[in-house]
Amino acid sequence: MGTSVERTVFDSAYEENSAPWVIGEPQPAIVGLEQAGGIRGAVLDPGCGAGEHTILLTKLGYDVRGVDFSRPAVEHARANAAAQHVAARFEVADALQLTGGPYDTVVDSALFHVFGPEDRAKYVRSLHGVCRPGATVHVLALADVEPGFGPRIPESAIREAFAGEGWRLEEVRLSRYRGVALGERAEALGVEDGALVDLAAWLATAARL
């Protein structure tokens, strides 16, 4: 993918309730990550979207902040938290110019893959600036290894982004990302319109040096 996905795409998806990544629950891969002990300390959820992961981690007692550059997404997330009576924290913020922290853990669920190469580099620099030394960054990104939909990326995109000074890429493995197949996407995958599908994804872990 050569360019980043425009903000208007995300604004429209939330305003029209047509976002294929909003499944009404946290991603199973992120739930498994928490259960395996992969999350600790102060947590940042960049590109938090509808807020499922910030809400989950807040419920579990983590100090977590969810940010998204789409105002409709943050409004959606706040409404979700209020409906569940969870005092989760959400802010409108640009992931390429993060402030705050320092954070011990970053949980990126389907944000990294929306960036083109130049913005991926900016994003990783932005993360470095708000993570404390020894912090862990987890990235769940759609993979280009099988048919699917969305901005799918090769494994090399992750490896190149975290290859610079200040990072140690500890693992990249195949996982799954759950989404909603709508319209032509459902037809292409041979499933019913509106069906939940588990798409190939990379689950990467990097340490901030």
PDB file of C-alpha atoms in Angstrom:
ATOM      1  CA  MET A   1       0.000   0.000   0.000  1.00  0.00           C
ATOM      2  CA  GLY A   2       1.564   3.252  -1.134  1.00  0.00           C
ATOM      3  CA  THR A   3      -0.565   5.840   0.674  1.00  0.00           C
ATOM      4  CA  SER A   4      -2.392   6.086   3.968  1.00  0.00           C
ATOM      5  CA  VAL A   5      -6.170   5.665   4.214  1.00  0.00           C
ATOM      6  CA  GLU A   6      -7.867   9.074   4.442  1.00  0.00           C
ATOM      7  CA  ARG A   7      -9.516  10.189   7.670  1.00  0.00           C
ATOM      8  CA  THR A   8     -12.806  10.794   5.810  1.00  0.00           C
ATOM      9  CA  VAL A   9     -13.086   7.042   5.152  1.00  0.00           C
ATOM     10  CA  PHE A  10     -13.147   6.379   8.886  1.00  0.00           C
ATOM     11  CA  ASP A  11     -15.419   9.316   9.718  1.00  0.00           C
ATOM     12  CA  SER A  12     -17.977   8.107   7.163  1.00  0.00           C
ATOM     13  CA  ALA A  13     -17.782   4.492   8.345  1.00  0.00           C
ATOM     14  CA  TYR A  14     -18.668   5.496  11.923  1.00  0.00           C
ATOM     15  CA  GLU A  15     -21.302   8.021  10.900  1.00  0.00           C
ATOM     16  CA  GLU A  16     -22.991   5.448   8.641  1.00  0.00           C
ATOM     17  CA  ASN A  17     -22.443   2.445  10.974  1.00  0.00           C
ATOM     18  CA  SER A  18     -20.749   0.615   8.105  1.00  0.00           C
ATOM     19  CA  ALA A  19     -17.304  -0.054   9.576  1.00  0.00           C
ATOM     20  CA  PRO A  20     -16.357  -3.688   8.816  1.00  0.00           C
ATOM     21  CA  TRP A  21     -13.930  -3.663  11.750  1.00  0.00           C
ATOM     22  CA  VAL A  22     -16.613  -2.905  14.354  1.00  0.00           C
ATOM     23  CA  ILE A  23     -17.719  -6.336  15.568  1.00  0.00           C
ATOM     24  CA  GLY A  24     -19.258  -5.372  18.911  1.00  0.00           C
ATOM     25  CA  GLU A  25     -16.567  -7.089  20.952  1.00  0.00           C
ATOM     26  CA  PRO A  26     -12.779  -7.096  21.373  1.00  0.00           C
ATOM     27  CA  GLN A  27     -10.622  -8.915  18.859  1.00  0.00           C
ATOM     28  CA  PRO A  28     -10.003 -12.532  20.009  1.00  0.00           C
ATOM     29  CA  ALA A  29      -6.278 -12.052  19.323  1.00  0.00           C
ATOM     30  CA  ILE A  30      -6.140  -9.096  21.739  1.00  0.00           C
ATOM     31  CA  VAL A  31      -8.117 -10.996  24.382  1.00  0.00           C
ATOM     32  CA  GLY A  32      -5.610 -13.847  24.054  1.00  0.00           C
ATOM     33  CA  LEU A  33      -2.705 -11.425  24.306  1.00  0.00           C
ATOM     34  CA  GLU A  34      -4.003 -10.107  27.624  1.00  0.00           C
ATOM     35  CA  GLN A  35      -4.704 -13.569  28.960  1.00  0.00           C
ATOM     36  CA  ALA A  36      -1.130 -14.586  28.102  1.00  0.00           C
ATOM     37  CA  GLY A  37       0.276 -11.755  30.202  1.00  0.00           C
ATOM     38  CA  GLY A  38       1.298  -9.552  27.285  1.00  0.00           C
ATOM     39  CA  ILE A  39      -0.117  -6.326  28.737  1.00  0.00           C
ATOM     40  CA  ARG A  40       1.214  -4.417  31.736  1.00  0.00           C
ATOM     41  CA  GLY A  41       1.422  -0.954  33.262  1.00  0.00           C
ATOM     42  CA  ALA A  42       0.152   2.152  31.502  1.00  0.00           C
ATOM     43  CA  VAL A  43      -1.465   1.185  28.184  1.00  0.00           C
ATOM     44  CA  LEU A  44      -2.056   3.130  24.967  1.00  0.00           C
ATOM     45  CA  ASP A  45      -4.723   1.963  22.482  1.00  0.00           C
ATOM     46  CA  PRO A  46      -3.968   3.987  19.316  1.00  0.00           C
ATOM     47  CA  GLY A  47      -6.631   3.948  16.624  1.00  0.00           C
ATOM     48  CA  CYS A  48      -9.062   2.787  19.300  1.00  0.00           C
ATOM     49  CA  GLY A  49     -12.078   2.994  16.995  1.00  0.00           C
ATOM     50  CA  ALA A  50     -15.284   1.992  18.751  1.00  0.00           C
ATOM     51  CA  GLY A  51     -13.315   1.473  21.945  1.00  0.00           C
ATOM     52  CA  GLU A  52     -13.713  -2.261  22.524  1.00  0.00           C
ATOM     53  CA  HIS A  53     -10.132  -2.807  23.694  1.00  0.00           C
ATOM     54  CA  THR A  54      -9.899   0.288  25.881  1.00  0.00           C
ATOM     55  CA  ILE A  55     -13.195  -0.714  27.504  1.00  0.00           C
ATOM     56  CA  LEU A  56     -12.042  -4.319  28.017  1.00  0.00           C
ATOM     57  CA  LEU A  57      -8.724  -3.296  29.562  1.00  0.00           C
ATOM     58  CA  THR A  58     -10.359  -0.655  31.755  1.00  0.00           C
ATOM     59  CA  LYS A  59     -12.766  -3.304  33.059  1.00  0.00           C
ATOM     60  CA  LEU A  60      -9.776  -5.510  33.862  1.00  0.00           C
ATOM     61  CA  GLY A  61      -8.149  -2.769  35.904  1.00  0.00           C
ATOM     62  CA  TYR A  62      -5.522  -1.434  33.505  1.00  0.00           C
ATOM     63  CA  ASP A  63      -4.558   2.236  33.275  1.00  0.00           C
ATOM     64  CA  VAL A  64      -5.461   2.668  29.604  1.00  0.00           C
ATOM     65  CA  ARG A  65      -6.030   5.555  27.198  1.00  0.00           C
ATOM     66  CA  GLY A  66      -7.731   5.133  23.831  1.00  0.00           C
ATOM     67  CA  VAL A  67      -7.034   7.643  21.047  1.00  0.00           C
ATOM     68  CA  ASP A  68      -8.300   8.017  17.495  1.00  0.00           C
ATOM     69  CA  PHE A  69      -7.980  10.759  14.895  1.00  0.00           C
ATOM     70  CA  SER A  70     -11.630  10.299  13.907  1.00  0.00           C
ATOM     71  CA  ARG A  71     -13.962  12.342  16.100  1.00  0.00           C
ATOM     72  CA  PRO A  72     -16.987  10.171  15.171  1.00  0.00           C
ATOM     73  CA  ALA A  73     -14.976   7.114  16.289  1.00  0.00           C
ATOM     74  CA  VAL A  74     -14.233   8.661  19.679  1.00  0.00           C
ATOM     75  CA  GLU A  75     -17.884   9.677  20.086  1.00  0.00           C
ATOM     76  CA  HIS A  76     -18.854   6.096  19.276  1.00  0.00           C
ATOM     77  CA  ALA A  77     -16.320   4.756  21.794  1.00  0.00           C
ATOM     78  CA  ARG A  78     -17.543   7.058  24.555  1.00  0.00           C
ATOM     79  CA  ALA A  79     -21.131   6.000  23.910  1.00  0.00           C
ATOM     80  CA  ASN A  80     -20.102   2.328  24.058  1.00  0.00           C
ATOM     81  CA  ALA A  81     -18.325   2.867  27.367  1.00  0.00           C
ATOM     82  CA  ALA A  82     -21.276   4.753  28.838  1.00  0.00           C
ATOM     83  CA  ALA A  83     -23.666   1.974  27.778  1.00  0.00           C
ATOM     84  CA  GLN A  84     -21.473  -0.534  29.627  1.00  0.00           C
ATOM     85  CA  HIS A  85     -21.009   1.773  32.653  1.00  0.00           C
ATOM     86  CA  VAL A  86     -17.229   1.749  32.199  1.00  0.00           C
ATOM     87  CA  ALA A  87     -15.194   4.883  32.970  1.00  0.00           C
ATOM     88  CA  ALA A  88     -12.897   4.441  29.980  1.00  0.00           C
ATOM     89  CA  ARG A  89     -10.739   7.344  28.735  1.00  0.00           C
ATOM     90  CA  PHE A  90     -10.854   8.395  25.084  1.00  0.00           C
ATOM     91  CA  GLU A  91      -9.324  11.343  23.249  1.00  0.00           C
ATOM     92  CA  VAL A  92      -9.168  12.640  19.685  1.00  0.00           C
ATOM     93  CA  ALA A  93      -5.478  12.497  18.759  1.00  0.00           C
ATOM     94  CA  ASP A  94      -3.237  11.938  15.747  1.00  0.00           C
ATOM     95  CA  ALA A  95      -1.189   8.736  16.091  1.00  0.00           C
ATOM     96  CA  LEU A  96       1.564  10.354  14.007  1.00  0.00           C
ATOM     97  CA  GLN A  97       1.987  13.072  16.649  1.00  0.00           C
ATOM     98  CA  LEU A  98       1.323  11.342  19.961  1.00  0.00           C
ATOM     99  CA  THR A  99       1.748  13.059  23.306  1.00  0.00           C
ATOM    100  CA  GLY A 100       1.436  11.909  26.905  1.00  0.00           C
ATOM    101  CA  GLY A 101       2.707   8.768  28.508  1.00  0.00           C
ATOM    102  CA  PRO A 102       5.137   7.336  29.105  1.00  0.00           C
ATOM    103  CA  TYR A 103       3.449   4.031  28.277  1.00  0.00           C
ATOM    104  CA  ASP A 104       4.490   0.505  29.188  1.00  0.00           C
ATOM    105  CA  THR A 105       2.334  -1.244  26.574  1.00  0.00           C
ATOM    106  CA  VAL A 106       0.837  -0.259  23.227  1.00  0.00           C
ATOM    107  CA  VAL A 107      -2.005  -2.332  21.773  1.00  0.00           C
ATOM    108  CA  ASP A 108      -2.391  -1.497  18.086  1.00  0.00           C
ATOM    109  CA  SER A 109      -5.375  -3.344  16.647  1.00  0.00           C
ATOM    110  CA  ALA A 110      -5.675  -2.615  12.913  1.00  0.00           C
ATOM    111  CA  LEU A 111      -4.069   0.827  12.876  1.00  0.00           C
ATOM    112  CA  PHE A 112      -0.571   0.125  11.551  1.00  0.00           C
ATOM    113  CA  HIS A 113      -1.867  -1.306   8.277  1.00  0.00           C
ATOM    114  CA  VAL A 114      -3.788   1.859   7.292  1.00  0.00           C
ATOM    115  CA  PHE A 115      -0.525   3.793   6.840  1.00  0.00           C
ATOM    116  CA  GLY A 116       1.595   4.078   3.733  1.00  0.00           C
ATOM    117  CA  PRO A 117       5.392   3.614   4.096  1.00  0.00           C
ATOM    118  CA  GLU A 118       6.166   7.253   4.960  1.00  0.00           C
ATOM    119  CA  ASP A 119       3.452   7.446   7.615  1.00  0.00           C
ATOM    120  CA  ARG A 120       4.451   4.048   9.031  1.00  0.00           C
ATOM    121  CA  ALA A 121       7.887   5.501   9.745  1.00  0.00           C
ATOM    122  CA  LYS A 122       6.307   8.603  11.349  1.00  0.00           C
ATOM    123  CA  TYR A 123       4.012   6.403  13.431  1.00  0.00           C
ATOM    124  CA  VAL A 124       6.860   4.266  14.777  1.00  0.00           C
ATOM    125  CA  ARG A 125       8.824   7.430  15.681  1.00  0.00           C
ATOM    126  CA  SER A 126       5.713   8.805  17.384  1.00  0.00           C
ATOM    127  CA  LEU A 127       5.338   5.595  19.415  1.00  0.00           C
ATOM    128  CA  HIS A 128       8.992   5.731  20.420  1.00  0.00           C
ATOM    129  CA  GLY A 129       8.453   9.195  21.829  1.00  0.00           C
ATOM    130  CA  VAL A 130       5.645   8.173  24.218  1.00  0.00           C
ATOM    131  CA  CYS A 131       6.900   4.723  25.252  1.00  0.00           C
ATOM    132  CA  ARG A 132       9.269   4.298  28.175  1.00  0.00           C
ATOM    133  CA  PRO A 133      12.433   2.192  27.680  1.00  0.00           C
ATOM    134  CA  GLY A 134      11.462  -1.468  27.926  1.00  0.00           C
ATOM    135  CA  ALA A 135       7.893  -0.839  26.759  1.00  0.00           C
ATOM    136  CA  THR A 136       6.170  -3.401  24.552  1.00  0.00           C
ATOM    137  CA  VAL A 137       4.302  -2.593  21.350  1.00  0.00           C
ATOM    138  CA  HIS A 138       1.864  -5.170  19.983  1.00  0.00           C
ATOM    139  CA  VAL A 139       0.650  -4.772  16.389  1.00  0.00           C
ATOM    140  CA  LEU A 140      -2.281  -6.719  14.914  1.00  0.00           C
ATOM    141  CA  ALA A 141      -2.385  -5.936  11.190  1.00  0.00           C
ATOM    142  CA  LEU A 142      -4.174  -7.517   8.230  1.00  0.00           C
ATOM    143  CA  ALA A 143      -1.865  -9.807   6.243  1.00  0.00           C
ATOM    144  CA  ASP A 144      -1.598 -10.178   2.481  1.00  0.00           C
ATOM    145  CA  VAL A 145      -1.154 -13.957   2.551  1.00  0.00           C
ATOM    146  CA  GLU A 146      -4.701 -14.962   1.554  1.00  0.00           C
ATOM    147  CA  PRO A 147      -7.919 -13.486   0.134  1.00  0.00           C
ATOM    148  CA  GLY A 148      -9.563 -10.937   2.379  1.00  0.00           C
ATOM    149  CA  PHE A 149     -10.406  -7.245   2.440  1.00  0.00           C
ATOM    150  CA  GLY A 150      -9.016  -4.031   3.869  1.00  0.00           C
ATOM    151  CA  PRO A 151      -5.481  -2.623   3.620  1.00  0.00           C
ATOM    152  CA  ARG A 152      -3.482  -5.854   3.847  1.00  0.00           C
ATOM    153  CA  ILE A 153       0.288  -5.629   4.188  1.00  0.00           C
ATOM    154  CA  PRO A 154       3.302  -7.938   3.813  1.00  0.00           C
ATOM    155  CA  GLU A 155       5.322  -9.069   6.831  1.00  0.00           C
ATOM    156  CA  SER A 156       8.229  -7.002   5.514  1.00  0.00           C
ATOM    157  CA  ALA A 157       6.291  -3.774   6.179  1.00  0.00           C
ATOM    158  CA  ILE A 158       6.372  -4.493   9.905  1.00  0.00           C
ATOM    159  CA  ARG A 159       9.974  -5.680   9.913  1.00  0.00           C
ATOM    160  CA  GLU A 160      11.168  -2.591   8.031  1.00  0.00           C
ATOM    161  CA  ALA A 161       9.232  -0.170  10.247  1.00  0.00           C
ATOM    162  CA  PHE A 162      10.748  -1.523  13.464  1.00  0.00           C
ATOM    163  CA  ALA A 163      14.232  -2.141  12.045  1.00  0.00           C
ATOM    164  CA  GLY A 164      15.561   1.249  13.045  1.00  0.00           C
ATOM    165  CA  GLU A 165      17.530   2.305  16.088  1.00  0.00           C
ATOM    166  CA  GLY A 166      15.494   2.299  19.282  1.00  0.00           C
ATOM    167  CA  TRP A 167      13.543  -0.905  18.660  1.00  0.00           C
ATOM    168  CA  ARG A 168      13.958  -4.656  18.875  1.00  0.00           C
ATOM    169  CA  LEU A 169      11.390  -6.640  16.909  1.00  0.00           C
ATOM    170  CA  GLU A 170      10.812  -9.728  19.024  1.00  0.00           C
ATOM    171  CA  GLU A 171       8.231 -11.664  17.029  1.00  0.00           C
ATOM    172  CA  VAL A 172       5.994 -11.597  13.966  1.00  0.00           C
ATOM    173  CA  ARG A 173       3.553 -14.461  13.601  1.00  0.00           C
ATOM    174  CA  LEU A 174       0.358 -15.215  11.758  1.00  0.00           C
ATOM    175  CA  SER A 175      -2.865 -14.675  13.661  1.00  0.00           C
ATOM    176  CA  ARG A 176      -6.465 -13.797  12.768  1.00  0.00           C
ATOM    177  CA  TYR A 177      -8.461 -10.574  12.681  1.00  0.00           C
ATOM    178  CA  ARG A 178     -12.240 -10.721  12.950  1.00  0.00           C
ATOM    179  CA  GLY A 179     -14.308  -8.455  10.723  1.00  0.00           C
ATOM    180  CA  VAL A 180     -17.732  -8.083   9.150  1.00  0.00           C
ATOM    181  CA  ALA A 181     -18.039  -9.055   5.480  1.00  0.00           C
ATOM    182  CA  LEU A 182     -20.455  -6.654   3.803  1.00  0.00           C
ATOM    183  CA  GLY A 183     -21.759  -6.511   0.247  1.00  0.00           C
ATOM    184  CA  GLU A 184     -19.147  -7.294  -2.393  1.00  0.00           C
ATOM    185  CA  ARG A 185     -16.662  -8.360   0.286  1.00  0.00           C
ATOM    186  CA  ALA A 186     -19.059 -11.042   1.491  1.00  0.00           C
ATOM    187  CA  GLU A 187     -19.713 -12.212  -2.046  1.00  0.00           C
ATOM    188  CA  ALA A 188     -15.986 -12.432  -2.813  1.00  0.00           C
ATOM    189  CA  LEU A 189     -15.396 -14.572   0.276  1.00  0.00           C
ATOM    190  CA  GLY A 190     -18.452 -16.764  -0.332  1.00  0.00           C
ATOM    191  CA  VAL A 191     -20.206 -15.864   2.918  1.00  0.00           C
ATOM    192  CA  GLU A 192     -23.535 -14.262   3.791  1.00  0.00           C
ATOM    193  CA  ASP A 193     -23.769 -10.485   3.828  1.00  0.00           C
ATOM    194  CA  GLY A 194     -22.967  -9.310   7.351  1.00  0.00           C
ATOM    195  CA  ALA A 195     -21.198 -12.520   8.375  1.00  0.00           C
ATOM    196  CA  LEU A 196     -18.279 -12.420  10.793  1.00  0.00           C
ATOM    197  CA  VAL A 197     -15.073 -13.652   9.169  1.00  0.00           C
ATOM    198  CA  ASP A 198     -11.615 -14.328  10.587  1.00  0.00           C
ATOM    199  CA  LEU A 199      -9.015 -12.860   8.242  1.00  0.00           C
ATOM    200  CA  ALA A 200      -5.290 -13.535   8.139  1.00  0.00           C
ATOM    201  CA  ALA A 201      -3.319 -11.046  10.207  1.00  0.00           C
ATOM    202  CA  TRP A 202       0.164 -10.458  11.539  1.00  0.00           C
ATOM    203  CA  LEU A 203       0.627 -10.268  15.297  1.00  0.00           C
ATOM    204  CA  ALA A 204       3.928  -8.561  15.986  1.00  0.00           C
ATOM    205  CA  THR A 205       5.688  -7.641  19.232  1.00  0.00           C
ATOM    206  CA  ALA A 206       8.425  -5.019  19.459  1.00  0.00           C
ATOM    207  CA  ALA A 207      10.383  -3.729  22.463  1.00  0.00           C
ATOM    208  CA  ARG A 208      11.259  -0.057  22.834  1.00  0.00           C
ATOM    209  CA  LEU A 209      14.967   0.231  23.665  1.00  0.00           C
TER     210      LEU A 209
END
